[in-house]
Amino acid sequence: PTIFPSSEDFASGMVLPAGSNIVLAMHYPHGSYGEYDQTKVNFYFYPEPIGTEFREILAGPFLQNWDFELPPFEYTSLEASYPDVPFNLSVLSAFPHMHLLGESIKTYAVTPEEDTVKFVNIPEWDFDWQDFYWFKYMQHMPSESDLHAEAVYDNTPGNPHNPNDPPIEVGPGL
């Protein structure tokens, strides 16, 4: 479950405006058709009004690249960035997302002072590891920091997870 940090003098969560739609994108493994889904969603609400100790959580795909093609029989490197973030951030987690052709992925930030803050580095991607990686301590990113992601895809016959035999050109999509 996703549980946001809180204490007696600190509260955090996502703001859910009235009339919002909540959409779940479910990923089911091959061979699970017809199985019973036991997904449950619970929402917990803070009492109104929320005090000044509340920190809003933003969750979304801040680093993404939907403009690519993975040629067959090749390794392909991809990058994504979010330059000059216009506000201070406290980063709680990273959620690297790749599928069966993923080889490696890393995400990091570079502060205006040129310090590099590493978020996640997975040199040997495993689809079953796809999850949130929560930091022990929030990572502070000052305004104007740059966020980066670097990934490598393996669209070769040597990739035992490649669902295509022989490999075919693959583009982005769900």
PDB file of C-alpha atoms in Angstrom:
ATOM      1  CA  PRO A   1       0.000   0.000   0.000  1.00  0.00           C
ATOM      2  CA  THR A   2       0.996   3.598  -0.461  1.00  0.00           C
ATOM      3  CA  ILE A   3       1.118   5.289   2.926  1.00  0.00           C
ATOM      4  CA  PHE A   4       2.358   8.868   3.036  1.00  0.00           C
ATOM      5  CA  PRO A   5       4.512  10.157   5.894  1.00  0.00           C
ATOM      6  CA  SER A   6       2.821  11.671   8.914  1.00  0.00           C
ATOM      7  CA  SER A   7       3.468  12.374  12.574  1.00  0.00           C
ATOM      8  CA  GLU A   8       1.884  14.444  15.341  1.00  0.00           C
ATOM      9  CA  ASP A   9       3.184  17.694  13.801  1.00  0.00           C
ATOM     10  CA  PHE A  10       3.442  16.703  10.123  1.00  0.00           C
ATOM     11  CA  ALA A  11       0.828  15.519   7.636  1.00  0.00           C
ATOM     12  CA  SER A  12       1.108  14.741   3.951  1.00  0.00           C
ATOM     13  CA  GLY A  13      -1.204  13.473   1.259  1.00  0.00           C
ATOM     14  CA  MET A  14      -2.727  14.112  -2.113  1.00  0.00           C
ATOM     15  CA  VAL A  15      -5.381  16.753  -2.628  1.00  0.00           C
ATOM     16  CA  LEU A  16      -8.493  15.191  -4.147  1.00  0.00           C
ATOM     17  CA  PRO A  17     -10.823  17.952  -5.330  1.00  0.00           C
ATOM     18  CA  ALA A  18     -14.579  17.391  -5.312  1.00  0.00           C
ATOM     19  CA  GLY A  19     -15.782  15.728  -8.520  1.00  0.00           C
ATOM     20  CA  SER A  20     -12.417  14.086  -9.269  1.00  0.00           C
ATOM     21  CA  ASN A  21     -12.236  10.850 -11.211  1.00  0.00           C
ATOM     22  CA  ILE A  22     -10.058   8.070  -9.835  1.00  0.00           C
ATOM     23  CA  VAL A  23      -8.625   5.734 -12.466  1.00  0.00           C
ATOM     24  CA  LEU A  24      -6.741   2.510 -11.747  1.00  0.00           C
ATOM     25  CA  ALA A  25      -4.450   1.064 -14.435  1.00  0.00           C
ATOM     26  CA  MET A  26      -4.142  -2.612 -13.617  1.00  0.00           C
ATOM     27  CA  HIS A  27      -1.314  -4.828 -14.888  1.00  0.00           C
ATOM     28  CA  TYR A  28      -2.159  -8.514 -14.889  1.00  0.00           C
ATOM     29  CA  PRO A  29       0.394 -11.252 -15.602  1.00  0.00           C
ATOM     30  CA  HIS A  30       0.091 -13.522 -18.611  1.00  0.00           C
ATOM     31  CA  GLY A  31      -2.132 -16.498 -17.837  1.00  0.00           C
ATOM     32  CA  SER A  32      -4.255 -14.754 -15.200  1.00  0.00           C
ATOM     33  CA  TYR A  33      -7.364 -14.314 -17.372  1.00  0.00           C
ATOM     34  CA  GLY A  34     -10.436 -15.468 -15.477  1.00  0.00           C
ATOM     35  CA  GLU A  35      -8.755 -15.297 -12.062  1.00  0.00           C
ATOM     36  CA  TYR A  36     -10.383 -13.440  -9.174  1.00  0.00           C
ATOM     37  CA  ASP A  37      -9.046  -9.915  -8.622  1.00  0.00           C
ATOM     38  CA  GLN A  38      -8.728  -8.981  -4.932  1.00  0.00           C
ATOM     39  CA  THR A  39      -7.713  -5.342  -5.458  1.00  0.00           C
ATOM     40  CA  LYS A  40      -8.909  -3.013  -2.705  1.00  0.00           C
ATOM     41  CA  VAL A  41      -8.610   0.745  -2.514  1.00  0.00           C
ATOM     42  CA  ASN A  42      -8.974   2.633   0.760  1.00  0.00           C
ATOM     43  CA  PHE A  43      -8.895   6.399   1.101  1.00  0.00           C
ATOM     44  CA  TYR A  44      -8.219   8.128   4.390  1.00  0.00           C
ATOM     45  CA  PHE A  45      -9.167  11.774   4.772  1.00  0.00           C
ATOM     46  CA  TYR A  46      -7.796  14.441   7.087  1.00  0.00           C
ATOM     47  CA  PRO A  47     -10.377  16.432   9.015  1.00  0.00           C
ATOM     48  CA  GLU A  48     -11.151  19.901   7.692  1.00  0.00           C
ATOM     49  CA  PRO A  49      -9.546  22.362   7.896  1.00  0.00           C
ATOM     50  CA  ILE A  50      -6.063  21.039   7.168  1.00  0.00           C
ATOM     51  CA  GLY A  51      -3.413  22.775   9.240  1.00  0.00           C
ATOM     52  CA  THR A  52      -0.303  24.537   8.009  1.00  0.00           C
ATOM     53  CA  GLU A  53       1.769  21.412   8.718  1.00  0.00           C
ATOM     54  CA  PHE A  54       0.203  19.672   5.666  1.00  0.00           C
ATOM     55  CA  ARG A  55       2.536  18.905   2.713  1.00  0.00           C
ATOM     56  CA  GLU A  56       0.865  18.119  -0.612  1.00  0.00           C
ATOM     57  CA  ILE A  57       2.118  15.009  -2.434  1.00  0.00           C
ATOM     58  CA  LEU A  58       2.360  15.172  -6.226  1.00  0.00           C
ATOM     59  CA  ALA A  59       2.507  11.791  -7.915  1.00  0.00           C
ATOM     60  CA  GLY A  60       2.915  11.466 -11.622  1.00  0.00           C
ATOM     61  CA  PRO A  61       5.185  10.518 -14.458  1.00  0.00           C
ATOM     62  CA  PHE A  62       7.473  13.529 -14.245  1.00  0.00           C
ATOM     63  CA  LEU A  63      10.154  11.800 -16.335  1.00  0.00           C
ATOM     64  CA  GLN A  64       8.798  10.107 -19.410  1.00  0.00           C
ATOM     65  CA  ASN A  65       9.658   9.653 -23.066  1.00  0.00           C
ATOM     66  CA  TRP A  66       6.885   8.591 -25.445  1.00  0.00           C
ATOM     67  CA  ASP A  67       8.805   9.448 -28.624  1.00  0.00           C
ATOM     68  CA  PHE A  68      10.854   6.363 -29.464  1.00  0.00           C
ATOM     69  CA  GLU A  69      11.121   3.215 -31.520  1.00  0.00           C
ATOM     70  CA  LEU A  70      13.101   0.163 -30.418  1.00  0.00           C
ATOM     71  CA  PRO A  71      14.581  -1.367 -33.590  1.00  0.00           C
ATOM     72  CA  PRO A  72      14.774  -5.162 -33.694  1.00  0.00           C
ATOM     73  CA  PHE A  73      18.127  -6.816 -32.957  1.00  0.00           C
ATOM     74  CA  GLU A  74      19.456  -3.708 -31.148  1.00  0.00           C
ATOM     75  CA  TYR A  75      20.042  -2.177 -27.739  1.00  0.00           C
ATOM     76  CA  THR A  76      18.528   1.306 -27.535  1.00  0.00           C
ATOM     77  CA  SER A  77      19.371   4.054 -25.027  1.00  0.00           C
ATOM     78  CA  LEU A  78      16.657   6.546 -24.088  1.00  0.00           C
ATOM     79  CA  GLU A  79      16.627   9.647 -21.926  1.00  0.00           C
ATOM     80  CA  ALA A  80      14.019  11.876 -20.342  1.00  0.00           C
ATOM     81  CA  SER A  81      14.415  15.074 -18.370  1.00  0.00           C
ATOM     82  CA  TYR A  82      12.482  17.722 -16.516  1.00  0.00           C
ATOM     83  CA  PRO A  83      14.771  20.774 -16.530  1.00  0.00           C
ATOM     84  CA  ASP A  84      14.512  23.737 -14.190  1.00  0.00           C
ATOM     85  CA  VAL A  85      11.795  22.453 -11.850  1.00  0.00           C
ATOM     86  CA  PRO A  86      10.087  25.737 -10.856  1.00  0.00           C
ATOM     87  CA  PHE A  87       9.577  24.909  -7.171  1.00  0.00           C
ATOM     88  CA  ASN A  88      11.278  23.230  -4.218  1.00  0.00           C
ATOM     89  CA  LEU A  89      10.665  19.484  -3.974  1.00  0.00           C
ATOM     90  CA  SER A  90      10.909  16.866  -1.286  1.00  0.00           C
ATOM     91  CA  VAL A  91      11.205  13.602  -3.201  1.00  0.00           C
ATOM     92  CA  LEU A  92       9.732  10.587  -1.379  1.00  0.00           C
ATOM     93  CA  SER A  93      10.190   7.824  -3.934  1.00  0.00           C
ATOM     94  CA  ALA A  94      10.952   6.798  -7.495  1.00  0.00           C
ATOM     95  CA  PHE A  95       8.870   4.481  -9.661  1.00  0.00           C
ATOM     96  CA  PRO A  96      10.936   3.234 -12.594  1.00  0.00           C
ATOM     97  CA  HIS A  97       8.643   1.766 -15.229  1.00  0.00           C
ATOM     98  CA  MET A  98       9.762  -0.499 -18.058  1.00  0.00           C
ATOM     99  CA  HIS A  99       8.426  -3.711 -19.482  1.00  0.00           C
ATOM    100  CA  LEU A 100       9.987  -6.916 -20.776  1.00  0.00           C
ATOM    101  CA  LEU A 101      12.531  -5.243 -23.081  1.00  0.00           C
ATOM    102  CA  GLY A 102      13.996  -3.156 -20.253  1.00  0.00           C
ATOM    103  CA  GLU A 103      17.713  -3.697 -19.611  1.00  0.00           C
ATOM    104  CA  SER A 104      18.646  -0.945 -17.129  1.00  0.00           C
ATOM    105  CA  ILE A 105      17.285   2.305 -15.723  1.00  0.00           C
ATOM    106  CA  LYS A 106      18.458   5.094 -13.433  1.00  0.00           C
ATOM    107  CA  THR A 107      17.014   8.385 -12.245  1.00  0.00           C
ATOM    108  CA  TYR A 108      18.725  11.301 -10.571  1.00  0.00           C
ATOM    109  CA  ALA A 109      18.657  15.061 -10.115  1.00  0.00           C
ATOM    110  CA  VAL A 110      21.262  17.765 -10.594  1.00  0.00           C
ATOM    111  CA  THR A 111      20.852  20.769  -8.304  1.00  0.00           C
ATOM    112  CA  PRO A 112      21.644  24.367  -9.314  1.00  0.00           C
ATOM    113  CA  GLU A 113      24.908  23.911  -7.355  1.00  0.00           C
ATOM    114  CA  GLU A 114      25.759  20.971  -9.712  1.00  0.00           C
ATOM    115  CA  ASP A 115      25.330  18.349  -6.956  1.00  0.00           C
ATOM    116  CA  THR A 116      24.023  15.013  -8.245  1.00  0.00           C
ATOM    117  CA  VAL A 117      21.343  13.333  -6.140  1.00  0.00           C
ATOM    118  CA  LYS A 118      20.801   9.683  -7.085  1.00  0.00           C
ATOM    119  CA  PHE A 119      17.251   8.325  -6.848  1.00  0.00           C
ATOM    120  CA  VAL A 120      17.396   4.802  -8.260  1.00  0.00           C
ATOM    121  CA  ASN A 121      19.857   2.749 -10.317  1.00  0.00           C
ATOM    122  CA  ILE A 122      18.824  -0.689 -11.546  1.00  0.00           C
ATOM    123  CA  PRO A 123      21.621  -2.055 -13.759  1.00  0.00           C
ATOM    124  CA  GLU A 124      19.810  -5.354 -14.452  1.00  0.00           C
ATOM    125  CA  TRP A 125      16.114  -4.632 -14.879  1.00  0.00           C
ATOM    126  CA  ASP A 126      13.610  -7.246 -13.790  1.00  0.00           C
ATOM    127  CA  PHE A 127       9.960  -6.605 -14.642  1.00  0.00           C
ATOM    128  CA  ASP A 128       8.927  -8.187 -11.339  1.00  0.00           C
ATOM    129  CA  TRP A 129      10.781  -5.431  -9.451  1.00  0.00           C
ATOM    130  CA  GLN A 130       8.529  -2.721 -10.896  1.00  0.00           C
ATOM    131  CA  ASP A 131       7.360  -0.847  -7.832  1.00  0.00           C
ATOM    132  CA  PHE A 132       7.838   2.312  -5.810  1.00  0.00           C
ATOM    133  CA  TYR A 133      11.296   2.662  -4.306  1.00  0.00           C
ATOM    134  CA  TRP A 134      10.783   4.688  -1.108  1.00  0.00           C
ATOM    135  CA  PHE A 135      13.733   6.610   0.270  1.00  0.00           C
ATOM    136  CA  LYS A 136      14.658   6.264   3.917  1.00  0.00           C
ATOM    137  CA  TYR A 137      14.728  10.080   4.069  1.00  0.00           C
ATOM    138  CA  MET A 138      13.038  12.570   1.751  1.00  0.00           C
ATOM    139  CA  GLN A 139      15.440  14.004  -0.809  1.00  0.00           C
ATOM    140  CA  HIS A 140      15.312  17.811  -0.947  1.00  0.00           C
ATOM    141  CA  MET A 141      15.583  19.311  -4.422  1.00  0.00           C
ATOM    142  CA  PRO A 142      15.838  23.090  -4.557  1.00  0.00           C
ATOM    143  CA  SER A 143      13.978  25.076  -7.175  1.00  0.00           C
ATOM    144  CA  GLU A 144      15.661  25.046 -10.615  1.00  0.00           C
ATOM    145  CA  SER A 145      16.994  21.492 -10.160  1.00  0.00           C
ATOM    146  CA  ASP A 146      17.013  19.230 -13.229  1.00  0.00           C
ATOM    147  CA  LEU A 147      15.510  15.728 -13.079  1.00  0.00           C
ATOM    148  CA  HIS A 148      16.934  13.007 -15.354  1.00  0.00           C
ATOM    149  CA  ALA A 149      16.209   9.420 -16.363  1.00  0.00           C
ATOM    150  CA  GLU A 150      18.377   7.127 -18.486  1.00  0.00           C
ATOM    151  CA  ALA A 151      17.230   3.738 -19.728  1.00  0.00           C
ATOM    152  CA  VAL A 152      18.504   0.975 -21.992  1.00  0.00           C
ATOM    153  CA  TYR A 153      16.245  -1.478 -23.818  1.00  0.00           C
ATOM    154  CA  ASP A 154      17.282  -4.882 -25.159  1.00  0.00           C
ATOM    155  CA  ASN A 155      15.279  -5.799 -28.266  1.00  0.00           C
ATOM    156  CA  THR A 156      17.503  -8.707 -29.286  1.00  0.00           C
ATOM    157  CA  PRO A 157      16.986 -12.477 -29.439  1.00  0.00           C
ATOM    158  CA  GLY A 158      19.438 -12.706 -26.505  1.00  0.00           C
ATOM    159  CA  ASN A 159      16.877 -11.115 -24.182  1.00  0.00           C
ATOM    160  CA  PRO A 160      15.110 -14.126 -22.617  1.00  0.00           C
ATOM    161  CA  HIS A 161      12.100 -11.911 -21.762  1.00  0.00           C
ATOM    162  CA  ASN A 162      11.585 -10.635 -25.319  1.00  0.00           C
ATOM    163  CA  PRO A 163       8.047 -11.741 -26.225  1.00  0.00           C
ATOM    164  CA  ASN A 164       8.765 -11.494 -29.964  1.00  0.00           C
ATOM    165  CA  ASP A 165      10.689 -14.220 -31.782  1.00  0.00           C
ATOM    166  CA  PRO A 166      12.147 -12.917 -33.979  1.00  0.00           C
ATOM    167  CA  PRO A 167      12.321  -9.388 -32.496  1.00  0.00           C
ATOM    168  CA  ILE A 168      10.135  -6.720 -34.105  1.00  0.00           C
ATOM    169  CA  GLU A 169      10.196  -2.927 -33.968  1.00  0.00           C
ATOM    170  CA  VAL A 170       8.488  -1.773 -30.754  1.00  0.00           C
ATOM    171  CA  GLY A 171       7.119   1.679 -29.954  1.00  0.00           C
ATOM    172  CA  PRO A 172       5.626   3.244 -26.839  1.00  0.00           C
ATOM    173  CA  GLY A 173       2.216   2.312 -25.597  1.00  0.00           C
ATOM    174  CA  LEU A 174       0.239   0.628 -22.923  1.00  0.00           C
TER     175      LEU A 174
END
